mmCIF file of C-alpha atoms and ligand atoms in Angstrom:
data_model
loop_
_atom_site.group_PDB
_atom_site.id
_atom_site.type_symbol
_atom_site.label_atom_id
_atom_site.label_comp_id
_atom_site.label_asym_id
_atom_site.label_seq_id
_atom_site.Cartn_x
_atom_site.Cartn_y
_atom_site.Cartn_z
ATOM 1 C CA UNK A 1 120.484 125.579 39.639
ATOM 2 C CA UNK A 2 117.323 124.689 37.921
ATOM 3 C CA UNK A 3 114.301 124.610 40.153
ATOM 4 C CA UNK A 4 112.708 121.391 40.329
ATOM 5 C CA UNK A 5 108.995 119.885 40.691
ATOM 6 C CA UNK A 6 108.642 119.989 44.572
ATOM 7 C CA UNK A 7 104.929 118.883 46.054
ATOM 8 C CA UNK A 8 104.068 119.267 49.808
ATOM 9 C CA UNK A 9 101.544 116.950 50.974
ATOM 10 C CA UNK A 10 99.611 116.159 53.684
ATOM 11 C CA UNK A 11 100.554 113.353 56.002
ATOM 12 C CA UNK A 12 98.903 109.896 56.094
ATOM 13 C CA UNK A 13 97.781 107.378 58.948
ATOM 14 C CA UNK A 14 98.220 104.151 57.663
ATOM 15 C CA UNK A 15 96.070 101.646 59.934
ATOM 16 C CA UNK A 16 96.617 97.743 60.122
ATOM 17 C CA UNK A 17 93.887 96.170 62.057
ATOM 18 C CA UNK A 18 93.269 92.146 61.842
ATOM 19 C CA UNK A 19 92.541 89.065 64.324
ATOM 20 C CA UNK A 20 95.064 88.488 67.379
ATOM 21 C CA UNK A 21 98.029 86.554 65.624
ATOM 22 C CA UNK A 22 97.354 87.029 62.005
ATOM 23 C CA UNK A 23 100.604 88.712 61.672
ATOM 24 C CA UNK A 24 100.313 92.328 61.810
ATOM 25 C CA UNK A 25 103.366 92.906 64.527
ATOM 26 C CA UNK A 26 105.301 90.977 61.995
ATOM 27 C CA UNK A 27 104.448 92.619 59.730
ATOM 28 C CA UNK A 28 104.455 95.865 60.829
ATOM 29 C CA UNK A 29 108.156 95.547 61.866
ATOM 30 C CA UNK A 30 109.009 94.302 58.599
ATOM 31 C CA UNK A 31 107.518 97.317 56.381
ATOM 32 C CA UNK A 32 109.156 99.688 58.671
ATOM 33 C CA UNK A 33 112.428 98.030 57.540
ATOM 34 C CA UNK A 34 111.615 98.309 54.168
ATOM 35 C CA UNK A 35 109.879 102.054 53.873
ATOM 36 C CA UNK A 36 111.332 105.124 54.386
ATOM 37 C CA UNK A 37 110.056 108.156 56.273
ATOM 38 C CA UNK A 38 107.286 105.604 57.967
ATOM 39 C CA UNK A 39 106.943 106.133 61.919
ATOM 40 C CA UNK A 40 105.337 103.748 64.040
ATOM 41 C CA UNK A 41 102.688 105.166 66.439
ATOM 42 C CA UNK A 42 103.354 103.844 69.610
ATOM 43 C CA UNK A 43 100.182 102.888 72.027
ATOM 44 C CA UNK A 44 99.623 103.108 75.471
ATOM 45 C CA UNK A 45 98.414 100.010 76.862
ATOM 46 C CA UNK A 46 97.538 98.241 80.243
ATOM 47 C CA UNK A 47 98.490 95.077 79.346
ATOM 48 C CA UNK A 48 101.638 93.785 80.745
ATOM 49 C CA UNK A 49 104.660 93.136 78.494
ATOM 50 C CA UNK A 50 105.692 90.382 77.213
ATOM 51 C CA UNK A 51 108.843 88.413 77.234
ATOM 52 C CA UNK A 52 110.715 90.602 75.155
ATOM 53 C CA UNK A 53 108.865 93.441 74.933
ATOM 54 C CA UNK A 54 110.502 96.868 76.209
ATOM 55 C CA UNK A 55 108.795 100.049 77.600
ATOM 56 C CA UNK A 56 108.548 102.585 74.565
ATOM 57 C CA UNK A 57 109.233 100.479 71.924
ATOM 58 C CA UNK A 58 106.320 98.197 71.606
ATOM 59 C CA UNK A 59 104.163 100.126 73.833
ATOM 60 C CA UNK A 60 104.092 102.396 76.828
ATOM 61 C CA UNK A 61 102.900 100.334 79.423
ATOM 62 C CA UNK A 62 100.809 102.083 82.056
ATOM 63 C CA UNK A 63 98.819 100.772 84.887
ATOM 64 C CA UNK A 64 94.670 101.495 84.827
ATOM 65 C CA UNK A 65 95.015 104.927 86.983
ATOM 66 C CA UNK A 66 97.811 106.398 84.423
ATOM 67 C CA UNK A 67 95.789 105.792 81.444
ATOM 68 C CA UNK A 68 92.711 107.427 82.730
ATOM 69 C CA UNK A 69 94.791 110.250 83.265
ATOM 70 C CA UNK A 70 96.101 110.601 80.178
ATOM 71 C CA UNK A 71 92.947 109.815 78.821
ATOM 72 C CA UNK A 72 91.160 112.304 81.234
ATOM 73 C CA UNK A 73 93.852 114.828 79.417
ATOM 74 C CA UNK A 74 92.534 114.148 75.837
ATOM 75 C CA UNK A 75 96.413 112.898 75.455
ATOM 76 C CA UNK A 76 94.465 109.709 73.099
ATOM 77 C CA UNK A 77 93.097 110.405 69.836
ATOM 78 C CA UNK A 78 91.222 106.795 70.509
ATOM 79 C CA UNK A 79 90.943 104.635 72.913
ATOM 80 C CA UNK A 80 89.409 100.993 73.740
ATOM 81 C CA UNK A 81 89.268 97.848 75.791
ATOM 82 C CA UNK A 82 90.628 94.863 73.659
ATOM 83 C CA UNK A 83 90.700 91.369 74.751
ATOM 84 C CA UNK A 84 90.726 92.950 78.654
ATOM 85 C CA UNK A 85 92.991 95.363 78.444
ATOM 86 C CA UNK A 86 92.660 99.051 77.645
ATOM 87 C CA UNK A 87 94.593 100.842 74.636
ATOM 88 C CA UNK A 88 95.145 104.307 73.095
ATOM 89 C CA UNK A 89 96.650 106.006 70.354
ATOM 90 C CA UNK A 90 98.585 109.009 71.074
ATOM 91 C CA UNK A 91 96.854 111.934 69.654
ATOM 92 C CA UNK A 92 99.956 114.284 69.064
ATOM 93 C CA UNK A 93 102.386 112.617 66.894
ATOM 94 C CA UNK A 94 99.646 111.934 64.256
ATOM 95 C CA UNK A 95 98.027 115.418 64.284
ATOM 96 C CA UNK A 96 101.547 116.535 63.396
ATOM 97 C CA UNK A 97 102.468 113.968 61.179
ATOM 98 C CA UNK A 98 99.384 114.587 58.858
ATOM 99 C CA UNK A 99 99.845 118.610 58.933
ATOM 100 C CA UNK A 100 103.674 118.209 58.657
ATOM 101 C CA UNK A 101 103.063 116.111 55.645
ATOM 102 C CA UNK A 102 105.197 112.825 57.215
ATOM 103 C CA UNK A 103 102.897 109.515 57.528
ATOM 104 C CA UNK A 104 102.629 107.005 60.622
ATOM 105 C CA UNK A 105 102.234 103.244 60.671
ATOM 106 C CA UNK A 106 99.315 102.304 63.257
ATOM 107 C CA UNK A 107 98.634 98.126 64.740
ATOM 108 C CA UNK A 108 95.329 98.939 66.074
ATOM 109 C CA UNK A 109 91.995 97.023 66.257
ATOM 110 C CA UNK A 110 88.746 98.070 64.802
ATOM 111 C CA UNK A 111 87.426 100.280 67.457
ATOM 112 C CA UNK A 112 89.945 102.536 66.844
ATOM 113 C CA UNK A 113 90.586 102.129 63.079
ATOM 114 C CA UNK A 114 86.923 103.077 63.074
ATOM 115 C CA UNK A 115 86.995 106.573 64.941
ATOM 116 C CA UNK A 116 90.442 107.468 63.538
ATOM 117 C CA UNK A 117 88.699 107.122 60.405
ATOM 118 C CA UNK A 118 86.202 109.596 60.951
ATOM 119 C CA UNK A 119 88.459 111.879 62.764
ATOM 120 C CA UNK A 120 91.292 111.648 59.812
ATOM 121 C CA UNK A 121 88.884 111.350 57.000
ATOM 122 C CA UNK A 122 91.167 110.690 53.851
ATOM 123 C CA UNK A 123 94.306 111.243 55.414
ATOM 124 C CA UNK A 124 93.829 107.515 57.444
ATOM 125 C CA UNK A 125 94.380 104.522 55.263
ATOM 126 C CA UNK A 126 92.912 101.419 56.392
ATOM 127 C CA UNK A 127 94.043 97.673 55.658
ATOM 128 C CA UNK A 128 92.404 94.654 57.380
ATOM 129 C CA UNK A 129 95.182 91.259 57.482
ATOM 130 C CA UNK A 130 93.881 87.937 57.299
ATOM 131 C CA UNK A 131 95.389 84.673 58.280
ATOM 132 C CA UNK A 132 95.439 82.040 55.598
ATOM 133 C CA UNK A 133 92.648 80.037 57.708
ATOM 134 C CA UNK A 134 91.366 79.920 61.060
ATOM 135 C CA UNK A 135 92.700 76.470 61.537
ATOM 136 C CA UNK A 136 96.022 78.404 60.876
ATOM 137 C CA UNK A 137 95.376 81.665 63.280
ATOM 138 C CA UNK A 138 95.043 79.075 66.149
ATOM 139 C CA UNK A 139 98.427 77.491 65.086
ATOM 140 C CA UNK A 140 100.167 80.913 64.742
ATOM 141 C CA UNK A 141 98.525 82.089 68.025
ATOM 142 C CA UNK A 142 99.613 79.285 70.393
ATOM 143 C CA UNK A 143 103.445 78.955 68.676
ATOM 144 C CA UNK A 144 103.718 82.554 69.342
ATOM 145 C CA UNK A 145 103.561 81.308 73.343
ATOM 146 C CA UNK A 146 103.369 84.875 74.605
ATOM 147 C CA UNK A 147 99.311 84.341 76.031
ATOM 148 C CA UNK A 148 97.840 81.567 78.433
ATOM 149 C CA UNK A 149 95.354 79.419 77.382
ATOM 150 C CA UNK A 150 92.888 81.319 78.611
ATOM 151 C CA UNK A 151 93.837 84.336 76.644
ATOM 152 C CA UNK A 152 94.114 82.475 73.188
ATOM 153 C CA UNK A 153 90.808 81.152 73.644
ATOM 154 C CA UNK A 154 89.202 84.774 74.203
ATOM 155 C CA UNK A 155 91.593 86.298 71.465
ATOM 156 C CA UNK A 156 89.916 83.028 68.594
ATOM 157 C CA UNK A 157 86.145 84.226 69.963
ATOM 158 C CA UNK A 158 86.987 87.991 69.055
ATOM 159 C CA UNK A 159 89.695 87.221 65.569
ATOM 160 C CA UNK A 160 85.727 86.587 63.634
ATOM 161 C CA UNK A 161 84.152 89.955 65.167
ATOM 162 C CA UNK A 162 87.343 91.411 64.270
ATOM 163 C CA UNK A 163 87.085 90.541 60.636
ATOM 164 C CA UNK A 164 83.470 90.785 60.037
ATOM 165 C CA UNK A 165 84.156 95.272 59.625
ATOM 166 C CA UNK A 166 85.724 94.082 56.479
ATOM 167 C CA UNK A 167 83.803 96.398 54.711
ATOM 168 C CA UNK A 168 84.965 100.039 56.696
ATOM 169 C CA UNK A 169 88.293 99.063 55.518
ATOM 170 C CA UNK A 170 89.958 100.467 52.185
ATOM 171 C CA UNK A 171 92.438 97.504 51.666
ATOM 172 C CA UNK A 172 92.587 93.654 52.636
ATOM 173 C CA UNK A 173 95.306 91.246 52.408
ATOM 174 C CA UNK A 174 95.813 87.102 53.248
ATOM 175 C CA UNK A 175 98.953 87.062 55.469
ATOM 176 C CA UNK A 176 99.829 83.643 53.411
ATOM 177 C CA UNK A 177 103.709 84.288 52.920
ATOM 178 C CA UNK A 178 105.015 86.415 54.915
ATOM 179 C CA UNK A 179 107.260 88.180 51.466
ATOM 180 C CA UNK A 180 104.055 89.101 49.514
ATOM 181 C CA UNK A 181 102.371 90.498 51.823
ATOM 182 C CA UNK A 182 105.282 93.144 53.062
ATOM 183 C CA UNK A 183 105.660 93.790 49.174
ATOM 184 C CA UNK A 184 101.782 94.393 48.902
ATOM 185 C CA UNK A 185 101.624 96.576 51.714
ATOM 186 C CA UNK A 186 104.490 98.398 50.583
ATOM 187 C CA UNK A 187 102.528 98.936 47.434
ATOM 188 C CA UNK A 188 99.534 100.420 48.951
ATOM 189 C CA UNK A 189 101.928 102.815 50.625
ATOM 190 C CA UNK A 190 103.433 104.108 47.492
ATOM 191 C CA UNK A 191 100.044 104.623 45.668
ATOM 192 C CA UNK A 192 98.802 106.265 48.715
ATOM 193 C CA UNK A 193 101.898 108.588 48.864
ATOM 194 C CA UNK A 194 101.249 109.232 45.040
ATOM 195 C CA UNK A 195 97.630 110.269 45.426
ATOM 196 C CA UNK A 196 97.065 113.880 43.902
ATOM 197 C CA UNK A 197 93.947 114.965 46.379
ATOM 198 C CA UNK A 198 96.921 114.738 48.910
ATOM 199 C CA UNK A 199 98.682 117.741 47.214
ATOM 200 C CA UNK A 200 98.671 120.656 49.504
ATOM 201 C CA UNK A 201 101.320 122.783 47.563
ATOM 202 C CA UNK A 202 102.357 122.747 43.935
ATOM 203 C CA UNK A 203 106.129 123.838 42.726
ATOM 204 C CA UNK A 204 106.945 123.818 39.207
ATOM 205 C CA UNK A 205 109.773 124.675 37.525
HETATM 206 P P1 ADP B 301 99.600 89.814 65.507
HETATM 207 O O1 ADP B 301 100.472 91.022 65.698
HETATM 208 O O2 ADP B 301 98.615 89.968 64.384
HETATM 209 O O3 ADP B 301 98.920 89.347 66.760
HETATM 210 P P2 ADP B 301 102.145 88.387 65.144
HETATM 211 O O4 ADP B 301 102.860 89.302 64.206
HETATM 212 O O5 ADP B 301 102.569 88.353 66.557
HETATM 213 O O6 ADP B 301 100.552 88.607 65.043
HETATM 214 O O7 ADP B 301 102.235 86.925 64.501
HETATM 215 C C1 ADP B 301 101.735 85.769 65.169
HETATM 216 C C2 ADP B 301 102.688 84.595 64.924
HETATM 217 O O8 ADP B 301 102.612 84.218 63.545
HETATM 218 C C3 ADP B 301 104.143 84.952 65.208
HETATM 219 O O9 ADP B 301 104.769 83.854 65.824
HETATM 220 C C4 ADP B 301 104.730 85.223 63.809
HETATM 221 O O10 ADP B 301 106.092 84.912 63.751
HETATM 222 C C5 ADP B 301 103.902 84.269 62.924
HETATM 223 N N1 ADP B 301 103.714 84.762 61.538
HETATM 224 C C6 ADP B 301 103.460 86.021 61.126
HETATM 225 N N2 ADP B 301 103.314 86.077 59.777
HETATM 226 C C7 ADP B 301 103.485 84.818 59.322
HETATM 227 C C8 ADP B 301 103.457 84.208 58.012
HETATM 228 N N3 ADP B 301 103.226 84.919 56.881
HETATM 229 N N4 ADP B 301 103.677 82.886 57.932
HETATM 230 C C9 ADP B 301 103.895 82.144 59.055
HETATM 231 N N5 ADP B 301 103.939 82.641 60.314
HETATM 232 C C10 ADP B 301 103.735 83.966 60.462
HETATM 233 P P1 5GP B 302 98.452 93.026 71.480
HETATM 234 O O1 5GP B 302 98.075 92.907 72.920
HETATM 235 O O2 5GP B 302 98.466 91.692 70.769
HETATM 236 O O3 5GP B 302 99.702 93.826 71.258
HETATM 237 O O4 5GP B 302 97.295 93.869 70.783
HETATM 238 C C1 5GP B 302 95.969 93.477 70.950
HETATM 239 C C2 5GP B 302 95.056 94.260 70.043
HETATM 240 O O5 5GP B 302 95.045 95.629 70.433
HETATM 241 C C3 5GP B 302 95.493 94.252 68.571
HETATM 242 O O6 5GP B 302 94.315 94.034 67.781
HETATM 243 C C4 5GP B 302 96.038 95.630 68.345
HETATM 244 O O7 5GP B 302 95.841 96.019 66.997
HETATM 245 C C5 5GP B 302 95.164 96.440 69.276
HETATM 246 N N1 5GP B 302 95.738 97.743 69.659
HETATM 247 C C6 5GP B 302 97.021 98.051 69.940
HETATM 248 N N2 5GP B 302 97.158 99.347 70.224
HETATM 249 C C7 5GP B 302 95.921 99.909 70.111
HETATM 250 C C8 5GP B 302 95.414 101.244 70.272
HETATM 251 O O8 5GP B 302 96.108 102.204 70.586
HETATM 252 N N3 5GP B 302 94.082 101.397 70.079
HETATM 253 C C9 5GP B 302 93.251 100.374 69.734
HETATM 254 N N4 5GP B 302 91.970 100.650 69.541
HETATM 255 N N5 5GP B 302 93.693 99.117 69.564
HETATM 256 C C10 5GP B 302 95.022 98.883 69.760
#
């Protein structure tokens, strides 16, 4: 047989960060569908589920004593309190997803989009969503019905913090329809995959 081109590169952390209800889950979920060899980091969190949600898929849900264990035990890469609750990304999966050349799919706010960018350098790919309007974040916020009122109303004061670290972000899209925007992310995660500074080993025929 003929040998073949064959590259080994390193892995990449794709990050989607944006205001509460913008559409990342959605998102998210629907570029998983669509891209191969993409693995979704799953958080820890101490919020409770909602309707819905299941333990290990979504999240792992852990009460405030179990996640300062594991974070205690360096088990998070990142960590932080959003909108009241505390959440962490799993450390493991991505150190060997980026040295075992596979790439992850993160939901995370800015916090942590921010540190995992200076831990993973150019192997962490950032993209900040948008909703079409504010007027429109509210709507999509409150038909979701998963939060009380109380907890829309502190998730609209922190959506404009949320968006104002535009600029630490290498990618930005308006979560208009819901079709071009899965097709533009799934853009920026070909070109990314394409990249030549990700080359690590070079075959040739
Ligand atoms: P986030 O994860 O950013 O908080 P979700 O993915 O839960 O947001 O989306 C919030 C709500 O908006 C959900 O009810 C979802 O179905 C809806 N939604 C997401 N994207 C769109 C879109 N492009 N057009 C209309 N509704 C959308
Ligand atoms: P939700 O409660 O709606 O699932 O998520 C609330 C916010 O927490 C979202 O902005 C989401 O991106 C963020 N988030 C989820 N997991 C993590 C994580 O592990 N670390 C950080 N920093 N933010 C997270």
């Amino acid at each position: 047989m003929r040998a073949a081109f064959a590259f080994e590169r390193h892995g990449i952390v794709f990050i989607v960060s944006g205001p509460s209800g913008a559409g990342k889950s959605t998102l998210v979920e629907a570029l998983l569908r669509r891209v191969p060899d993409l693995t979704l980091s799953i958080s820890c969190t101490t919020r409770p589920p909602r309707p819905g949600e299941r333990d290990g898929r979504e999240y792992h849900f852990v009460d405030r004593e179990e996640f300062g264990r594991r974070r205690d035990a360096h088990v998070f890469a990142e960590w932080a309190e959003v909108h009241g609750s505390l959440y962490g990304t799993v450390r493991a999966p991505l150190d060997d997803a980026v040295a075992g050349g596979t790439d992850m799919l993160l939901d995370i706010d800015v916090q942590g989009a921010r540190h995992l960018k200076r831990s993973y350098k150019e192997a962490a790919v950032a993209v900040m969503v948008f909703p079409p309007s504010w007027d429109e974040l509210e709507r999509r916020l409150r038909a979701r019905h998963t939060e009380d009122e109380a907890t829309i109303e502190r998730r609209l004061r922190r959506a404009r913090e949320e968006a104002e670290a535009l600029r630490e972000y290498d990618y930005w899209l308006v979560n208009r329809d819901l079709e071009q925007s899965v097709a533009c992310l799934e853009s920026i995660v070909v070109a990314e995959r394409a990249k030549v500074a990700r080359i690590v080993v070079e075959g040739g025929p």
